[in-house]
Short mmCIF file of C-alpha atoms in Angstrom, two decimals:
data_model
loop_
_atom_site.label_atom_id
_atom_site.label_comp_id
_atom_site.label_asym_id
_atom_site.label_seq_id
_atom_site.Cartn_x
_atom_site.Cartn_y
_atom_site.Cartn_z
CA UNK L 8 -317.97 -32.08 -21.93
CA UNK L 9 -314.60 -30.88 -20.67
CA UNK L 10 -314.01 -27.35 -19.45
CA UNK L 11 -312.75 -25.78 -22.40
CA UNK L 12 -315.34 -26.95 -24.58
CA UNK L 13 -318.32 -26.04 -22.16
CA UNK L 14 -316.62 -22.34 -22.25
CA UNK L 15 -316.70 -22.37 -25.69
CA UNK L 16 -320.25 -23.43 -25.99
CA UNK L 17 -321.23 -20.83 -23.39
CA UNK L 18 -319.33 -18.09 -25.34
CA UNK L 19 -321.35 -19.22 -28.47
CA UNK L 20 -324.59 -19.52 -26.94
CA UNK L 21 -324.49 -15.91 -25.40
CA UNK L 22 -323.75 -14.56 -29.03
CA UNK L 23 -327.03 -16.39 -30.16
CA UNK L 24 -328.69 -14.67 -27.16
CA UNK L 25 -327.32 -10.94 -27.99
CA UNK L 26 -328.64 -11.40 -31.51
CA UNK L 27 -331.90 -12.46 -30.39
CA UNK L 28 -332.23 -9.55 -27.45
CA UNK L 29 -330.91 -6.69 -29.64
CA UNK L 30 -333.25 -7.41 -32.72
CA UNK L 31 -336.29 -8.05 -30.25
CA UNK L 32 -335.41 -4.69 -28.61
CA UNK L 33 -335.42 -3.00 -32.03
CA UNK L 34 -338.77 -4.58 -33.27
CA UNK L 35 -340.10 -3.77 -29.84
CA UNK L 36 -339.50 0.20 -30.53
CA UNK L 37 -342.59 -0.17 -32.90
CA UNK L 38 -344.88 -0.64 -29.84
CA UNK L 39 -347.45 2.13 -30.12
CA UNK L 40 -345.81 3.51 -33.21
CA UNK L 41 -346.71 1.08 -35.86
CA UNK L 42 -348.83 2.19 -38.84
CA UNK L 43 -352.12 0.62 -37.49
CA UNK L 44 -353.28 -1.25 -34.63
CA UNK L 45 -353.07 -4.94 -36.04
CA UNK L 46 -349.44 -4.12 -37.40
CA UNK L 47 -348.67 -2.96 -33.84
CA UNK L 48 -349.79 -6.25 -32.52
CA UNK L 49 -348.01 -8.10 -34.99
CA UNK L 50 -344.70 -6.29 -34.34
CA UNK L 51 -345.07 -6.78 -30.59
CA UNK L 52 -345.54 -10.48 -31.00
CA UNK L 53 -342.43 -10.75 -33.20
CA UNK L 54 -340.32 -8.65 -30.62
CA UNK L 55 -341.69 -10.97 -28.05
CA UNK L 56 -340.65 -13.94 -29.92
CA UNK L 57 -337.06 -12.82 -30.11
CA UNK L 58 -337.04 -11.91 -26.68
CA UNK L 59 -338.27 -15.31 -25.69
CA UNK L 60 -335.36 -16.72 -27.92
CA UNK L 61 -332.88 -14.73 -26.07
CA UNK L 62 -334.12 -15.99 -22.59
CA UNK L 63 -333.70 -19.52 -23.75
CA UNK L 64 -330.13 -18.88 -24.91
CA UNK L 65 -329.21 -16.86 -21.85
CA UNK L 66 -330.68 -19.39 -19.58
CA UNK L 67 -328.48 -22.10 -21.27
CA UNK L 68 -325.51 -20.07 -20.93
CA UNK L 69 -326.21 -19.24 -17.32
CA UNK L 70 -326.76 -23.04 -16.86
CA UNK L 71 -323.48 -23.60 -18.53
CA UNK L 72 -321.55 -21.02 -16.47
CA UNK L 73 -322.97 -22.59 -13.26
CA UNK L 74 -321.42 -19.48 -11.38
CA UNK L 75 -324.56 -17.70 -10.08
CA UNK L 76 -325.32 -15.65 -13.06
CA UNK L 77 -328.77 -15.67 -14.46
CA UNK L 78 -330.33 -14.93 -17.75
CA UNK L 79 -330.88 -11.20 -16.70
CA UNK L 80 -327.22 -10.82 -16.02
CA UNK L 81 -326.22 -11.40 -19.39
CA UNK L 82 -328.90 -9.13 -20.92
CA UNK L 83 -328.31 -6.26 -18.44
CA UNK L 84 -325.07 -6.33 -16.75
CA UNK L 85 -322.61 -6.13 -19.71
CA UNK L 86 -321.60 -3.07 -21.49
CA UNK L 87 -321.80 -2.69 -25.58
CA UNK L 88 -318.07 -4.12 -25.90
CA UNK L 89 -319.13 -7.38 -24.23
CA UNK L 90 -321.93 -7.85 -26.75
CA UNK L 91 -321.35 -9.88 -29.77
CA UNK L 92 -324.48 -9.43 -31.87
CA UNK L 93 -324.21 -9.01 -35.45
CA UNK L 94 -324.22 -5.44 -36.54
CA UNK L 95 -327.27 -5.69 -38.71
CA UNK L 96 -329.40 -6.25 -35.56
CA UNK L 97 -328.39 -3.01 -33.79
CA UNK L 98 -329.03 -0.57 -36.69
CA UNK L 99 -331.68 2.07 -35.54
CA UNK L 100 -335.55 1.26 -36.15
CA UNK L 101 -335.92 3.61 -39.23
CA UNK L 102 -339.18 4.04 -40.83
CA UNK L 103 -341.44 0.97 -41.56
CA UNK L 104 -339.89 0.03 -44.74
CA UNK L 105 -336.52 -0.05 -43.06
CA UNK L 106 -337.72 -2.47 -40.64
CA UNK L 107 -339.39 -4.62 -42.78
CA UNK L 108 -336.53 -4.81 -45.23
CA UNK L 109 -334.04 -5.73 -42.28
CA UNK L 110 -336.49 -8.20 -41.21
CA UNK L 111 -336.81 -10.00 -44.65
CA UNK L 112 -332.90 -10.19 -44.92
CA UNK L 113 -332.39 -11.43 -41.20
CA UNK L 114 -335.57 -13.83 -41.24
CA UNK L 115 -334.31 -15.68 -44.39
CA UNK L 116 -330.94 -15.93 -42.55
CA UNK L 117 -332.38 -17.22 -39.59
CA UNK L 118 -334.66 -19.65 -41.30
CA UNK L 119 -331.57 -21.49 -42.78
CA UNK L 120 -329.36 -20.97 -39.79
CA UNK L 121 -331.96 -22.60 -37.32
CA UNK L 122 -332.74 -25.56 -39.90
CA UNK L 123 -328.91 -26.44 -39.39
CA UNK L 124 -328.64 -25.65 -35.72
CA UNK L 125 -331.58 -28.25 -35.24
CA UNK L 126 -328.88 -30.68 -36.32
CA UNK L 127 -326.61 -29.63 -33.45
CA UNK L 128 -324.87 -32.24 -31.23
CA UNK L 129 -325.65 -30.10 -28.36
CA UNK L 130 -329.33 -31.19 -27.48
CA UNK L 131 -330.30 -27.85 -25.75
CA UNK L 132 -329.14 -25.84 -28.64
CA UNK L 133 -330.92 -28.09 -31.05
CA UNK L 134 -334.17 -27.85 -29.04
CA UNK L 135 -334.15 -24.09 -28.81
CA UNK L 136 -333.51 -23.96 -32.61
CA UNK L 137 -336.66 -26.43 -33.21
CA UNK L 138 -338.82 -24.00 -31.20
CA UNK L 139 -337.46 -21.06 -32.89
CA UNK L 140 -337.83 -22.06 -36.33
CA UNK L 141 -341.57 -22.19 -36.09
CA UNK L 142 -341.65 -18.57 -35.24
CA UNK L 143 -339.08 -17.65 -37.76
CA UNK L 144 -341.45 -19.11 -40.45
CA UNK L 145 -344.07 -16.87 -39.50
CA UNK L 146 -341.55 -13.84 -39.32
CA UNK L 147 -340.45 -14.51 -42.86
CA UNK L 148 -343.99 -14.79 -44.25
CA UNK L 149 -344.80 -11.33 -42.88
CA UNK L 150 -341.72 -9.68 -43.75
CA UNK L 151 -341.82 -11.18 -47.27
CA UNK L 152 -345.55 -9.90 -47.82
CA UNK L 153 -344.77 -6.45 -46.50
CA UNK L 154 -341.61 -6.14 -48.90
CA UNK L 155 -343.86 -6.95 -51.71
CA UNK L 156 -346.55 -4.70 -50.78
CA UNK L 157 -343.82 -1.82 -50.47
CA UNK L 158 -342.05 -2.76 -53.64
CA UNK L 159 -345.24 -2.77 -55.66
CA UNK L 160 -347.05 -0.23 -53.86
CA UNK L 161 -346.79 3.47 -54.39
CA UNK L 162 -343.76 5.39 -55.80
CA UNK L 163 -343.17 6.62 -52.31
CA UNK L 164 -343.02 3.07 -50.69
CA UNK L 165 -340.84 1.50 -53.27
CA UNK L 166 -338.40 4.41 -52.79
CA UNK L 167 -338.32 3.97 -49.21
CA UNK L 168 -337.76 0.14 -49.46
CA UNK L 169 -335.00 0.49 -52.16
CA UNK L 170 -333.13 3.21 -49.95
CA UNK L 171 -333.56 0.87 -46.87
CA UNK L 172 -332.12 -1.96 -48.85
CA UNK L 173 -329.40 -0.03 -50.23
CA UNK L 174 -328.44 1.24 -46.48
CA UNK L 175 -328.55 -2.25 -45.09
CA UNK L 176 -327.13 -4.54 -47.82
CA UNK L 177 -323.32 -3.71 -46.75
CA UNK L 178 -324.06 -5.25 -43.21
CA UNK L 179 -325.48 -8.50 -44.69
CA UNK L 180 -321.99 -10.00 -45.46
CA UNK L 181 -321.46 -10.29 -41.70
CA UNK L 182 -323.90 -12.84 -41.62
CA UNK L 183 -321.78 -15.21 -43.39
CA UNK L 184 -318.37 -14.53 -41.77
CA UNK L 185 -316.89 -17.36 -39.17
CA UNK L 186 -314.68 -16.38 -36.56
CA UNK L 187 -312.40 -18.80 -34.78
CA UNK L 188 -315.12 -19.66 -32.38
CA UNK L 189 -317.78 -20.21 -35.03
CA UNK L 190 -315.35 -22.59 -36.85
CA UNK L 191 -314.56 -24.40 -33.74
CA UNK L 192 -318.34 -24.84 -33.02
CA UNK L 193 -319.17 -25.84 -36.35
CA UNK L 194 -316.32 -28.21 -36.83
CA UNK L 195 -317.67 -29.84 -33.37
CA UNK L 196 -320.99 -30.15 -34.97
CA UNK L 197 -322.52 -27.93 -32.49
CA UNK L 198 -322.83 -24.78 -34.22
CA UNK L 199 -323.22 -23.90 -37.85
CA UNK L 200 -321.14 -23.04 -41.12
CA UNK L 201 -322.46 -19.93 -41.57
CA UNK L 202 -320.82 -19.47 -44.96
CA UNK L 203 -322.57 -22.54 -46.45
CA UNK L 204 -325.61 -20.62 -45.89
CA UNK L 205 -324.90 -17.59 -48.32
CA UNK L 206 -326.04 -19.27 -51.75
CA UNK L 207 -329.17 -20.32 -50.37
CA UNK L 208 -329.79 -17.10 -48.58
CA UNK L 209 -328.78 -14.90 -51.81
CA UNK L 210 -331.14 -17.33 -53.96
CA UNK L 211 -334.22 -16.74 -51.76
CA UNK L 212 -333.75 -12.97 -50.98
CA UNK L 213 -332.96 -12.07 -54.66
CA UNK L 214 -336.01 -14.01 -55.78
CA UNK L 215 -338.03 -11.91 -53.30
CA UNK L 216 -336.35 -8.71 -54.15
CA UNK L 217 -337.15 -9.34 -58.07
CA UNK L 218 -340.70 -9.95 -57.44
CA UNK L 219 -341.02 -6.75 -55.32
CA UNK L 220 -339.39 -5.06 -58.28
CA UNK L 221 -336.38 -3.62 -56.11
CA UNK L 222 -332.83 -3.55 -57.25
CA UNK L 223 -330.26 -5.91 -55.44
CA UNK L 224 -327.26 -3.52 -54.55
CA UNK L 225 -324.01 -4.23 -55.74
CA UNK L 226 -321.78 -6.04 -53.12
CA UNK L 227 -319.27 -3.05 -52.44
CA UNK L 228 -318.75 -2.02 -48.95
CA UNK L 229 -318.70 -4.70 -46.18
CA UNK L 230 -319.15 -3.93 -42.61
CA UNK L 231 -318.38 -6.29 -39.74
CA UNK L 232 -316.94 -6.32 -36.24
CA UNK L 233 -320.03 -7.20 -34.03
CA UNK L 234 -318.69 -10.60 -33.11
CA UNK L 235 -315.47 -8.98 -31.92
CA UNK L 236 -317.35 -6.39 -29.82
CA UNK L 237 -317.00 -3.52 -32.31
CA UNK L 238 -320.31 -1.71 -32.54
CA UNK L 239 -321.99 1.31 -33.98
CA UNK L 240 -322.95 4.00 -31.78
CA UNK L 241 -326.53 2.85 -31.78
CA UNK L 242 -326.05 -0.09 -29.54
CA UNK L 243 -324.52 1.86 -26.59
CA UNK L 244 -327.50 4.15 -27.06
CA UNK L 245 -330.08 1.21 -27.05
CA UNK L 246 -328.50 -0.57 -24.06
CA UNK L 247 -328.49 2.54 -22.07
CA UNK L 248 -332.34 2.57 -22.49
CA UNK L 249 -332.64 -1.19 -21.95
CA UNK L 250 -330.60 -1.59 -18.99
CA UNK L 251 -331.13 1.41 -17.15
CA UNK L 252 -333.91 0.28 -14.74
CA UNK L 253 -331.95 -3.11 -13.92
CA UNK L 254 -328.90 -1.43 -13.20
CA UNK L 255 -330.61 1.10 -11.00
CA UNK L 256 -332.24 -1.83 -8.92
CA UNK L 257 -329.88 -4.81 -9.40
CA UNK L 258 -331.22 -8.09 -8.25
CA UNK L 259 -334.71 -6.77 -8.12
CA UNK L 260 -337.16 -9.40 -9.77
CA UNK L 261 -341.00 -9.25 -10.79
#
């Protein structure tokens, strides 16, 4: 692997780590706040799955960089403009319906994305995908079951689920955009052509929403910019909380 390709793979890998760590932190915000104990434990485990995934991506990025940086440096020593996660990952926790609707939309995407990333010519990325997809199947089973419960439950639960869906839908379009780096990685057989996943994602998501008696929003406004480092105000607030201890005590380890 030449230096130019190695740098591209490094940048690509860090992005995947950003997606995972931001989503993991958002889900972790439910710890002690879930509707009941079993769900508190389940959400904590989902959060740990995402954090573990982030560690694998950041660890591989540190190996590629070979400049003394560790996985913690990628997570804790970059500001919000240096993060390149998808915007849907950083949206606030919201209520329980909001969290589960977002989980469903992301879990379906992750399932199809990781299936393709397992075919990567980069053995480490393929291995991370192979481990992560097992967790993702469990995540999707949970989020699908909850969206069905919410949509088919009370008038209140259905209303909250529908509002969440309407609020989040505009952020789903970014899932299938490819910038120059992603096109390069897909063309080299290292990454994934996100655009090719949209039809499968749409069919799966719409089938679940139909079963849940929820209305699929119109494809109106579309929000993107996360891959370019343009984020909502919520990411900066989240990173301030997530990074404060490490930045106050740089270099310390448990």
